[in-house]
Amino acid sequence: MFLSVGVRFEANVEALNMVETAGNYSKHRRVPYLVEEDGRLKTVYVPALSGESLAHAYQEHLVREALGLGLPVCDDCRRDEFYKSMNKVHLKKKVNPIPDDPRDIEIAIVRSCVVEDVGGFLYAEKPPVRRSSAFQVSYALPVKSVALFATSEPQLHARHAQMDSSSKKGNASEQMIYYVETGTALYGFTFNLDLDAIGVSAITSEPILDEDEIKTRREAALRALFRMLSSAQFGAKLSRFFPVGGITEVAVAVTEHPFVVTSPIYDDYIARTERRLKVLEGLGENYLFAVATGEKVPEEALKEAMDYLREQGAF
Amino acid sequence: MVPLTFFLKVMMRPTGIVALRALPQSKMRTALRYVPPTTLIGAISYPLHHLSGNRAETVYDRKTVKSTADGIRNLFEWVTIKTIGKPRLYGALLKINKTHRGELQTAVTSFPFAVMYGSGDSTITAVYLVNGEELSKGPYTMKDLERAAWGITRLGSRESVVSVENVETGKAEISEASSAETSYAFPFKGFEVQGRGTLQSVVDWRSGIGDYSSAKRIVMFYPEDTVKVRGELRTATVGGETLVLAP
């Protein structure tokens, strides 16, 4: 089974993805946006969130959900440091001595960590062992039709320090100014999850785990997505720049084989996805399409998808 | 008699960016602006294998490590793309974790990708010319290929998620010509081209997908719009559009 979710969220005054600092100035991630003016293309820069940032947040939720269901998570991933068995140093924490056969290496990693099972890894030693992530996530970009209204503006802040009498400046209060660039936009992103990849070898196609554990891991992967979206816990600086707004729309498609909802950065994404799913129906495939716009809340659409997957025996 | 071959024409919408590394195992500081044929083969390989329950990504053949996409490349006689919109290369900064002399460190690097994002609708249309003989020998049918085309999830790596908006199937007419007008990428070899476009060196997928370090490369011309091509051409007509094939 394959799950694809299109998400639209409104974020006012957010600092969800900061990329660099220049002195006391923290910059928001931005991407070029091409607009046509008088028949010529010009570039404007709009705020964005990288897929890496969203993927990191999802995997943090996956750690919590997996542990809550009594599933194994390796020490690195428990600390939200997703090194993913990238070399001998990290792999030895899971299996020592390290086997020569790539199949045995994959088995050792998948058995000992749900995050590396679902999120993939690349053991970059000899022999190299690679496992693609079972989930895919796009950049979060401003919705096209209103992208030119997206802004990123620096906000001035001051940090104060009380200087004592031993300091050079005597007993005066000091302040330090700094700027945080805040973005405001209606964002859209796409998230896909290939449930059939979980617990199955990317070398032999054979299941590495027993069926019950595979199903529990799938449940953890779905719960993590539910939690991430429902709690709006993704991105950086949430403690002081928690975005004002929230998820406005969600479109969830569940299909037997890979299928991606039309990106929510396009205004017609729901209608187009529906039409495309009808074609799959014509090819003899069952599907579920749940949409939360207007009265329905995102959690209801996500729950509908989870109920459908449970009925289908996915978990 | 005009030779006919099955085709799949797959229209895709990017979700914003397309991350195409120019060289695997590079330091990720170069990217391709346009989608190379190897990526198109890899993109359809994943959903096609999904249909048969084949989850394998890597084939270990003694000391050679290959992508499983290599196993389906013979199903295609030719693959190419048309790009609407002008991709722009952009290198976002990323914080990465790395090991240096046994110590873990964090570092900042750039990860370039092609931005397919603008006020107009950017689309990528891939055409796969199917080798009917090879298809009949294997486990897949034309219907499987059509379903797989609907299941393409991304082009390239990481965040390059795409949605397939339309799939057209039919029979392409293969012929010879001295001139043609095309919007699809073609091998730039001995042809005279009138119009704007970009030259890009890509791996020749016909020589194998897997080990790119010693792979044969071809130079492809990616038209910005429609270009006129003159020379001793082999062309294919696909749903009213013309492709220029390898000589």
Coordinates of C-alpha atoms in Angstrom, one line a residue:
Chain A
M1 CA 0.0 0.0 0.0
F2 CA 1.1 3.5 -0.8
L3 CA 0.1 6.7 1.0
S4 CA 0.5 10.2 -0.5
V5 CA -0.5 13.3 1.4
G6 CA -0.7 16.9 0.1
V7 CA -0.6 19.5 2.9
R8 CA -1.3 23.2 2.9
F9 CA -0.5 25.2 5.9
E10 CA -0.6 28.9 6.7
A11 CA 2.4 30.2 8.6
N12 CA 2.6 33.8 9.7
V13 CA 5.8 35.0 11.3
E14 CA 7.7 31.8 11.3
A15 CA 11.3 30.9 11.4
L16 CA 10.9 27.3 10.5
N17 CA 14.0 26.8 8.4
M18 CA 17.0 29.1 9.0
V19 CA 20.0 28.4 6.9
E20 CA 22.9 30.7 7.9
T21 CA 23.9 33.5 10.1
A22 CA 25.9 36.6 9.0
G23 CA 27.0 38.4 12.2
N24 CA 23.9 38.9 14.2
Y25 CA 21.5 38.2 11.3
S26 CA 19.8 34.8 10.9
K27 CA 18.5 34.1 7.4
H28 CA 15.4 32.2 6.4
R29 CA 15.8 29.6 3.7
R30 CA 14.7 31.0 0.4
V31 CA 14.3 29.7 -3.1
P32 CA 14.1 31.6 -6.4
Y33 CA 10.7 32.0 -7.9
L34 CA 10.5 32.9 -11.6
V35 CA 7.8 35.4 -12.7
E36 CA 7.1 36.7 -16.1
E37 CA 6.9 40.4 -16.6
D38 CA 6.6 42.0 -20.0
G39 CA 7.5 38.7 -21.7
R40 CA 10.8 38.4 -19.7
L41 CA 11.5 36.2 -16.8
K42 CA 12.7 37.8 -13.5
T43 CA 13.5 36.1 -10.2
V44 CA 12.1 36.9 -6.8
Y45 CA 13.1 35.0 -3.7
V46 CA 10.4 33.4 -1.5
P47 CA 10.7 31.7 1.9
A48 CA 10.8 27.9 1.8
L49 CA 11.3 24.8 4.0
S50 CA 13.6 22.1 2.8
G51 CA 12.4 18.5 2.6
E52 CA 15.4 17.6 4.7
S53 CA 14.0 19.7 7.5
L54 CA 10.5 18.1 7.2
A55 CA 12.1 14.7 7.0
H56 CA 14.1 15.3 10.2
A57 CA 11.0 16.3 12.0
Y58 CA 9.1 13.2 10.8
Q59 CA 11.9 10.9 11.9
E60 CA 11.9 12.6 15.4
H61 CA 8.2 11.7 15.7
L62 CA 8.9 8.2 14.4
V63 CA 11.4 7.7 17.2
R64 CA 8.8 8.6 19.8
E65 CA 6.0 6.5 18.2
A66 CA 8.3 3.5 17.7
L67 CA 9.4 3.6 21.3
G68 CA 5.8 4.0 22.5
L69 CA 4.9 0.8 20.6
G70 CA 7.9 -1.1 22.1
L71 CA 9.9 -1.2 18.8
P72 CA 13.7 -1.0 18.6
V73 CA 15.4 2.3 17.9
C74 CA 19.2 2.6 17.9
D75 CA 21.1 4.9 20.3
D76 CA 22.0 7.5 17.7
C77 CA 18.4 7.8 16.5
R78 CA 17.0 7.9 20.0
R79 CA 19.0 11.1 20.4
D80 CA 17.6 12.4 17.1
E81 CA 21.0 12.2 15.5
F82 CA 20.3 10.4 12.3
Y83 CA 23.7 9.2 11.3
K84 CA 22.0 6.1 9.9
S85 CA 24.9 3.6 10.2
M86 CA 26.9 5.7 7.8
N87 CA 30.3 4.1 8.7
K88 CA 32.0 1.4 10.7
V89 CA 32.0 3.5 13.9
H90 CA 28.2 3.7 13.9
L91 CA 27.5 0.3 12.5
K92 CA 29.6 -1.4 15.2
K93 CA 27.1 -0.2 17.8
K94 CA 24.6 -2.5 16.1
V95 CA 26.7 -5.4 15.0
N96 CA 30.3 -6.3 15.9
P97 CA 32.2 -7.8 14.2
I98 CA 30.7 -6.3 11.0
P99 CA 29.6 -9.0 8.5
D100 CA 31.1 -9.1 5.0
D101 CA 27.9 -9.9 3.3
P102 CA 25.8 -6.8 2.5
R103 CA 22.6 -8.8 3.1
D104 CA 23.7 -9.5 6.7
I105 CA 24.6 -5.8 7.2
E106 CA 21.1 -4.7 6.1
I107 CA 19.4 -7.3 8.3
A108 CA 21.4 -6.2 11.3
I109 CA 20.5 -2.5 10.8
V110 CA 16.8 -3.0 10.0
R111 CA 16.3 -5.3 13.0
S112 CA 17.9 -2.9 15.4
C113 CA 16.3 0.4 14.2
V114 CA 12.9 1.4 13.0
V115 CA 14.1 4.8 11.8
E116 CA 16.7 3.3 9.5
D117 CA 14.2 0.7 8.3
V118 CA 11.7 3.4 7.4
G119 CA 14.0 6.3 6.7
G120 CA 16.7 4.4 4.8
F121 CA 20.5 4.5 5.3
L122 CA 23.7 4.5 3.4
Y123 CA 26.6 2.5 4.9
A124 CA 29.4 4.1 2.9
E125 CA 32.1 1.5 3.5
K126 CA 33.1 -1.8 1.8
P127 CA 30.7 -3.3 0.8
P128 CA 28.4 -0.3 0.5
V129 CA 24.9 -1.0 1.6
R130 CA 22.1 1.3 0.6
R131 CA 18.4 1.4 1.5
S132 CA 16.2 4.1 0.1
S133 CA 13.8 5.9 2.4
A134 CA 10.3 4.5 2.4
F135 CA 9.0 8.0 2.8
Q136 CA 9.5 10.9 0.5
V137 CA 8.9 14.5 1.2
S138 CA 9.1 17.6 -1.0
Y139 CA 10.1 21.1 -0.2
A140 CA 7.4 23.2 1.4
L141 CA 6.9 26.1 -1.0
P142 CA 4.5 29.0 -1.1
V143 CA 1.3 28.2 -3.0
K144 CA 1.8 29.4 -6.5
S145 CA -1.2 31.7 -6.9
V146 CA -0.3 33.7 -3.8
A147 CA 3.5 33.2 -3.7
L148 CA 4.2 36.8 -4.5
F149 CA 2.5 37.7 -1.2
A150 CA 5.0 35.6 0.7
T151 CA 7.5 37.6 2.6
S152 CA 10.7 37.2 4.6
E153 CA 11.4 40.1 6.8
P154 CA 14.1 40.6 9.5
Q155 CA 12.7 41.3 13.0
L156 CA 14.9 43.2 15.5
H157 CA 15.4 41.7 18.9
A158 CA 17.6 42.7 21.8
R159 CA 19.3 40.6 24.4
H160 CA 20.2 42.3 27.7
A161 CA 23.0 41.6 30.1
Q162 CA 23.6 43.2 33.5
M163 CA 27.3 44.2 33.7
D164 CA 28.8 44.1 37.1
S165 CA 31.3 46.6 38.6
S166 CA 34.3 44.5 37.6
S167 CA 33.5 44.7 33.9
K168 CA 35.3 47.3 31.8
K169 CA 32.1 49.3 31.2
G170 CA 31.3 49.7 34.8
N171 CA 27.8 49.2 36.2
A172 CA 25.9 50.0 32.9
S173 CA 23.3 47.7 31.4
E174 CA 24.3 46.3 28.0
Q175 CA 22.2 45.3 25.2
M176 CA 22.9 43.3 22.1
I177 CA 20.7 43.5 19.1
Y178 CA 20.1 40.7 16.6
Y179 CA 17.9 40.0 13.7
V180 CA 15.8 36.9 12.9
E181 CA 14.4 36.7 9.4
T182 CA 10.7 35.6 9.7
G183 CA 8.7 34.2 6.8
T184 CA 5.0 34.5 6.2
A185 CA 3.4 32.4 3.5
L186 CA 0.7 29.8 2.6
Y187 CA 2.9 26.7 2.1
G188 CA 2.3 23.4 0.4
F189 CA 4.2 20.2 0.5
T190 CA 3.8 16.5 -0.4
F191 CA 4.6 13.5 1.7
N192 CA 4.6 9.9 0.4
L193 CA 5.0 6.7 2.4
D194 CA 5.6 3.3 0.8
L195 CA 4.3 0.9 3.4
D196 CA 5.3 -2.2 1.5
A197 CA 9.0 -1.2 1.9
I198 CA 8.9 -1.4 5.7
G199 CA 10.7 -4.5 7.1
V200 CA 11.5 -5.9 3.7
S201 CA 15.0 -6.3 2.3
A202 CA 16.1 -3.8 -0.4
I203 CA 18.6 -6.4 -1.6
T204 CA 16.7 -9.7 -1.7
S205 CA 13.0 -8.5 -1.5
E206 CA 12.5 -11.0 1.4
P207 CA 10.9 -9.9 4.6
I208 CA 13.5 -9.3 7.3
L209 CA 11.0 -9.2 10.2
D210 CA 8.0 -11.3 11.1
E211 CA 4.6 -10.0 9.9
D212 CA 3.4 -8.8 13.2
E213 CA 6.5 -6.6 13.7
I214 CA 6.2 -5.2 10.1
K215 CA 2.6 -4.3 10.8
T216 CA 3.5 -2.6 14.1
R217 CA 6.3 -0.6 12.3
R218 CA 3.8 0.5 9.7
E219 CA 1.5 1.7 12.4
A220 CA 4.4 3.7 14.0
A221 CA 5.2 5.2 10.6
L222 CA 1.6 6.3 10.1
R223 CA 1.2 7.6 13.7
A224 CA 4.4 9.6 13.3
L225 CA 2.9 11.4 10.3
F226 CA -0.4 12.0 12.1
R227 CA 1.5 13.4 15.1
M228 CA 3.7 15.6 13.0
L229 CA 0.8 17.2 11.2
S230 CA -1.6 17.3 14.0
S231 CA 0.8 18.9 16.4
A232 CA 2.5 21.2 13.8
Q233 CA 5.8 20.1 15.3
F234 CA 8.1 20.5 12.4
G235 CA 10.7 23.1 11.6
A236 CA 13.0 25.2 13.8
K237 CA 12.6 27.9 16.4
L238 CA 9.2 26.7 17.5
S239 CA 9.9 27.9 21.1
R240 CA 9.8 31.6 20.2
F241 CA 8.6 31.7 16.6
F242 CA 5.8 29.1 16.6
P243 CA 4.0 30.0 13.4
V244 CA 0.6 31.7 13.7
G245 CA -1.8 29.8 11.5
G246 CA -2.0 26.1 11.1
I247 CA -2.8 23.4 8.6
T248 CA -5.6 24.6 6.3
E249 CA -6.0 21.7 3.9
V250 CA -5.0 18.0 3.6
A251 CA -5.6 15.6 0.7
V252 CA -4.7 11.9 1.4
A253 CA -4.6 9.2 -1.3
V254 CA -4.1 5.5 -0.4
T255 CA -3.4 3.3 -3.4
E256 CA -2.1 -0.3 -3.9
H257 CA 1.0 0.9 -5.8
P258 CA 2.9 4.2 -6.0
F259 CA 0.8 7.3 -6.8
V260 CA 1.5 10.9 -5.8
V261 CA -1.2 13.5 -5.1
T262 CA -0.8 16.6 -7.3
S263 CA 1.3 19.1 -5.4
P264 CA -0.8 21.4 -3.2
I265 CA 1.2 24.4 -4.5
Y266 CA -1.2 24.3 -7.4
D267 CA -4.8 25.5 -6.7
D268 CA -6.5 22.7 -8.6
Y269 CA -4.6 19.9 -6.8
I270 CA -7.6 18.2 -5.3
A271 CA -9.7 18.1 -8.5
R272 CA -6.7 16.9 -10.5
T273 CA -5.8 14.2 -8.0
E274 CA -9.4 13.0 -8.0
R275 CA -9.4 12.7 -11.8
R276 CA -6.1 10.9 -11.9
L277 CA -7.3 8.4 -9.3
K278 CA -10.3 7.7 -11.5
V279 CA -7.8 6.6 -14.2
L280 CA -6.3 4.1 -11.7
E281 CA -9.7 2.8 -11.0
G282 CA -10.0 2.1 -14.7
L283 CA -6.8 0.1 -14.5
G284 CA -8.5 -2.1 -11.8
E285 CA -7.0 -0.6 -8.7
N286 CA -8.8 0.3 -5.5
Y287 CA -8.1 3.5 -3.7
L288 CA -9.2 5.9 -1.0
F289 CA -9.1 9.6 -1.3
A290 CA -9.9 11.7 1.8
V291 CA -9.9 15.5 1.7
A292 CA -10.0 18.0 4.6
T293 CA -11.1 21.4 3.4
G294 CA -13.6 23.7 5.0
E295 CA -15.6 21.8 7.6
K296 CA -13.6 18.6 7.9
V297 CA -10.4 18.9 9.9
P298 CA -7.1 17.4 8.9
E299 CA -7.2 14.8 11.7
E300 CA -10.5 13.4 10.3
A301 CA -9.0 12.9 6.8
L302 CA -5.9 11.3 8.3
K303 CA -7.9 9.0 10.5
E304 CA -10.1 8.0 7.5
A305 CA -6.9 6.9 5.7
M306 CA -5.6 5.0 8.7
D307 CA -9.0 3.2 9.2
Y308 CA -8.9 2.3 5.5
L309 CA -5.4 0.9 5.8
R310 CA -6.3 -1.1 8.9
E311 CA -9.3 -2.5 7.0
Q312 CA -7.0 -3.5 4.2
G313 CA -4.8 -5.3 6.6
A314 CA -1.8 -3.0 6.2
F315 CA -1.4 -2.8 10.0
Chain B
M1 CA 6.1 0.0 -44.4
V2 CA 6.5 2.4 -41.5
P3 CA 7.9 0.6 -38.4
L4 CA 5.7 1.1 -35.3
T5 CA 6.7 0.9 -31.7
F6 CA 4.7 1.3 -28.5
F7 CA 5.2 4.5 -26.5
L8 CA 4.4 5.9 -23.1
K9 CA 4.1 9.7 -22.9
V10 CA 4.1 10.7 -19.2
M11 CA 3.3 14.3 -18.2
M12 CA 4.6 15.3 -14.8
R13 CA 4.3 18.2 -12.5
P14 CA 7.2 18.9 -10.1
T15 CA 6.6 19.8 -6.5
G16 CA 9.1 22.6 -6.9
I17 CA 12.6 21.3 -7.3
V18 CA 14.4 18.6 -9.1
A19 CA 17.6 17.4 -7.5
L20 CA 19.8 15.8 -10.1
R21 CA 23.4 15.1 -9.2
A22 CA 25.8 15.4 -12.0
L23 CA 28.1 12.8 -10.7
P24 CA 27.3 10.2 -8.0
Q25 CA 29.8 10.2 -5.1
S26 CA 30.7 13.8 -5.9
K27 CA 30.6 16.4 -3.2
M28 CA 27.1 17.3 -4.4
R29 CA 28.2 20.7 -5.6
T30 CA 27.1 20.3 -9.1
A31 CA 23.7 19.5 -10.5
L32 CA 22.0 18.9 -13.8
R33 CA 19.6 21.4 -15.1
Y34 CA 17.5 18.9 -17.1
V35 CA 16.5 15.4 -16.4
P36 CA 18.8 12.8 -18.0
P37 CA 17.6 9.5 -19.5
T38 CA 19.1 7.5 -16.7
T39 CA 16.9 9.3 -14.2
L40 CA 13.8 8.6 -16.4
I41 CA 14.7 4.9 -16.4
G42 CA 15.2 4.9 -12.6
A43 CA 12.0 6.8 -12.1
I44 CA 9.8 4.2 -13.8
S45 CA 11.8 1.3 -12.5
Y46 CA 10.6 1.8 -8.9
P47 CA 6.9 1.6 -9.5
L48 CA 7.3 -1.1 -12.1
H49 CA 9.2 -3.3 -9.6
H50 CA 6.6 -2.4 -7.0
L51 CA 3.9 -4.1 -9.2
S52 CA 5.7 -7.4 -9.1
G53 CA 6.7 -7.2 -5.4
N54 CA 10.3 -6.7 -6.2
R55 CA 11.8 -4.5 -3.5
A56 CA 15.4 -4.9 -4.5
E57 CA 17.3 -1.7 -5.2
T58 CA 20.8 -3.0 -5.5
V59 CA 22.3 -5.9 -7.3
Y60 CA 25.6 -7.3 -6.0
D61 CA 27.5 -9.0 -8.7
R62 CA 30.8 -10.0 -7.1
K63 CA 32.5 -6.6 -6.7
T64 CA 30.1 -4.7 -9.0
V65 CA 27.2 -3.0 -7.4
K66 CA 24.4 -2.0 -9.7
S67 CA 21.0 -0.4 -9.5
T68 CA 18.1 -2.8 -10.2
A69 CA 16.9 -0.2 -12.8
D70 CA 19.7 -1.7 -15.0
G71 CA 17.4 -4.8 -15.3
I72 CA 14.7 -2.9 -17.1
R73 CA 16.6 -0.6 -19.3
N74 CA 16.4 -3.0 -22.3
L75 CA 12.6 -2.6 -22.2
F76 CA 13.1 0.8 -23.8
E77 CA 14.4 1.7 -27.2
W78 CA 14.7 5.4 -26.4
V79 CA 13.8 7.7 -23.7
T80 CA 13.6 11.5 -23.7
I81 CA 11.9 14.5 -22.2
K82 CA 10.3 17.8 -23.0
T83 CA 10.6 20.6 -20.3
I84 CA 8.1 23.5 -20.2
G85 CA 9.5 26.3 -18.1
K86 CA 13.1 27.2 -17.7
P87 CA 14.8 25.4 -14.8
R88 CA 17.2 27.5 -12.7
L89 CA 20.1 26.0 -10.8
Y90 CA 20.2 27.0 -7.1
G91 CA 22.4 25.7 -4.3
A92 CA 20.7 25.8 -0.9
L93 CA 22.9 25.6 2.1
L94 CA 22.6 22.5 4.3
K95 CA 24.1 21.6 7.7
I96 CA 25.5 18.1 7.4
N97 CA 27.1 15.6 9.8
K98 CA 30.4 14.1 8.8
T99 CA 33.3 12.2 10.2
H100 CA 36.8 13.8 10.0
R101 CA 39.7 11.8 11.3
G102 CA 37.4 9.6 13.3
E103 CA 35.6 12.5 14.9
L104 CA 32.1 13.5 14.2
Q105 CA 31.7 17.1 13.0
T106 CA 29.0 19.2 11.6
A107 CA 29.7 21.2 8.5
V108 CA 27.8 23.4 6.1
T109 CA 27.6 22.5 2.4
S110 CA 25.5 23.4 -0.5
F111 CA 23.1 21.1 -2.3
P112 CA 22.4 22.3 -5.8
F113 CA 19.2 21.4 -7.6
A114 CA 17.1 22.7 -10.5
V115 CA 14.3 24.8 -9.4
M116 CA 11.1 24.1 -11.5
Y117 CA 9.0 26.7 -9.8
G118 CA 7.4 29.9 -11.1
S119 CA 4.3 31.7 -12.0
G120 CA 3.6 29.5 -15.1
D121 CA 3.0 25.8 -14.9
S122 CA 6.2 23.9 -15.2
T123 CA 5.8 20.5 -16.6
I124 CA 8.1 17.7 -17.6
T125 CA 6.9 15.2 -20.3
A126 CA 8.8 12.0 -20.6
V127 CA 8.5 9.7 -23.6
Y128 CA 9.5 6.0 -23.4
L129 CA 9.7 4.1 -26.6
V130 CA 9.1 0.5 -25.7
N131 CA 11.0 -2.4 -27.1
G132 CA 8.1 -4.8 -27.7
E133 CA 10.3 -7.9 -28.2
E134 CA 12.1 -7.4 -24.9
L135 CA 8.8 -6.7 -23.2
S136 CA 7.3 -9.9 -24.5
K137 CA 10.2 -11.9 -23.0
G138 CA 9.8 -10.5 -19.5
P139 CA 7.2 -10.6 -16.7
Y140 CA 5.7 -7.2 -17.5
T141 CA 2.9 -6.2 -19.9
M142 CA 2.1 -2.9 -21.6
K143 CA -0.6 -2.4 -19.0
D144 CA 2.0 -2.8 -16.2
L145 CA 4.1 -0.2 -17.9
E146 CA 1.2 2.2 -18.1
R147 CA 0.4 1.7 -14.4
A148 CA 4.0 2.1 -13.5
A149 CA 4.1 5.4 -15.4
W150 CA 1.2 6.7 -13.2
G151 CA 3.3 5.6 -10.2
I152 CA 6.4 7.7 -10.9
T153 CA 7.0 9.4 -7.6
R154 CA 10.2 11.4 -8.1
L155 CA 12.9 12.4 -10.6
G156 CA 16.3 12.3 -9.1
S157 CA 17.0 12.3 -5.4
R158 CA 15.7 13.5 -2.1
E159 CA 12.9 16.1 -2.4
S160 CA 12.3 15.8 -6.1
V161 CA 8.7 14.6 -5.8
V162 CA 6.6 14.8 -8.9
S163 CA 3.0 13.9 -9.6
V164 CA 2.0 12.2 -12.9
E165 CA -0.8 14.2 -14.4
N166 CA -1.4 12.3 -17.6
V167 CA -0.2 9.1 -19.3
E168 CA -0.8 8.6 -23.0
T169 CA 0.0 5.3 -24.8
G170 CA 0.0 4.4 -28.4
K171 CA 2.2 3.4 -31.4
A172 CA 5.0 5.7 -32.5
E173 CA 5.9 5.9 -36.2
I174 CA 9.6 5.6 -36.8
S175 CA 10.9 7.2 -40.0
E176 CA 13.9 8.9 -41.6
A177 CA 14.0 12.6 -42.4
S178 CA 16.3 15.4 -43.3
S179 CA 14.7 18.0 -41.0
A180 CA 12.3 18.0 -38.1
E181 CA 10.8 20.3 -35.4
T182 CA 11.0 19.0 -31.9
S183 CA 10.6 20.1 -28.3
Y184 CA 12.2 16.9 -26.9
A185 CA 15.8 16.4 -26.0
F186 CA 17.9 14.7 -28.6
P187 CA 21.5 13.5 -29.0
F188 CA 23.6 16.4 -30.4
K189 CA 25.6 14.6 -32.9
G190 CA 26.2 15.9 -36.4
F191 CA 22.9 17.9 -36.5
E192 CA 22.3 21.5 -37.4
V193 CA 20.0 23.1 -34.8
Q194 CA 18.0 26.3 -35.2
G195 CA 16.6 27.6 -31.9
R196 CA 17.5 28.0 -28.2
G197 CA 18.4 25.2 -25.9
T198 CA 21.0 23.8 -23.5
L199 CA 23.7 21.2 -24.1
Q200 CA 24.2 18.8 -21.3
S201 CA 26.5 15.8 -21.1
V202 CA 24.7 12.8 -19.7
V203 CA 25.4 9.1 -19.1
D204 CA 24.4 7.0 -22.1
W205 CA 21.8 4.7 -20.4
R206 CA 22.2 2.2 -23.2
S207 CA 25.7 1.3 -22.0
G208 CA 24.3 0.4 -18.5
I209 CA 23.0 1.9 -15.4
G210 CA 25.0 1.4 -12.3
D211 CA 28.7 2.2 -12.5
Y212 CA 28.8 5.8 -13.8
S213 CA 32.5 6.3 -13.1
S214 CA 33.5 4.7 -16.4
A215 CA 30.1 5.0 -18.2
K216 CA 29.9 6.3 -21.8
R217 CA 28.5 9.7 -22.1
I218 CA 26.5 11.5 -24.8
V219 CA 25.8 15.2 -25.3
M220 CA 22.0 15.9 -25.4
F221 CA 20.4 19.1 -26.6
Y222 CA 17.5 20.2 -24.4
P223 CA 15.3 22.6 -26.4
E224 CA 13.9 25.7 -24.6
D225 CA 10.9 25.6 -26.8
T226 CA 10.6 24.1 -30.3
V227 CA 13.8 23.9 -32.4
K228 CA 14.4 22.9 -36.0
V229 CA 16.9 20.1 -36.6
R230 CA 18.5 19.3 -39.9
G231 CA 20.7 16.3 -40.8
E232 CA 20.3 12.6 -41.4
L233 CA 17.6 12.1 -38.8
R234 CA 15.8 9.1 -37.5
T235 CA 12.5 10.4 -36.0
A236 CA 9.5 9.1 -34.1
T237 CA 6.1 10.6 -34.2
V238 CA 4.4 10.2 -30.8
G239 CA 0.9 11.5 -30.4
G240 CA 1.3 14.3 -32.9
E241 CA 4.8 15.3 -31.6
T242 CA 8.2 14.6 -33.1
L243 CA 11.2 13.1 -31.4
V244 CA 14.7 13.0 -32.9
L245 CA 16.3 9.7 -32.1
A246 CA 19.9 8.7 -31.9
P247 CA 21.5 8.4 -35.3

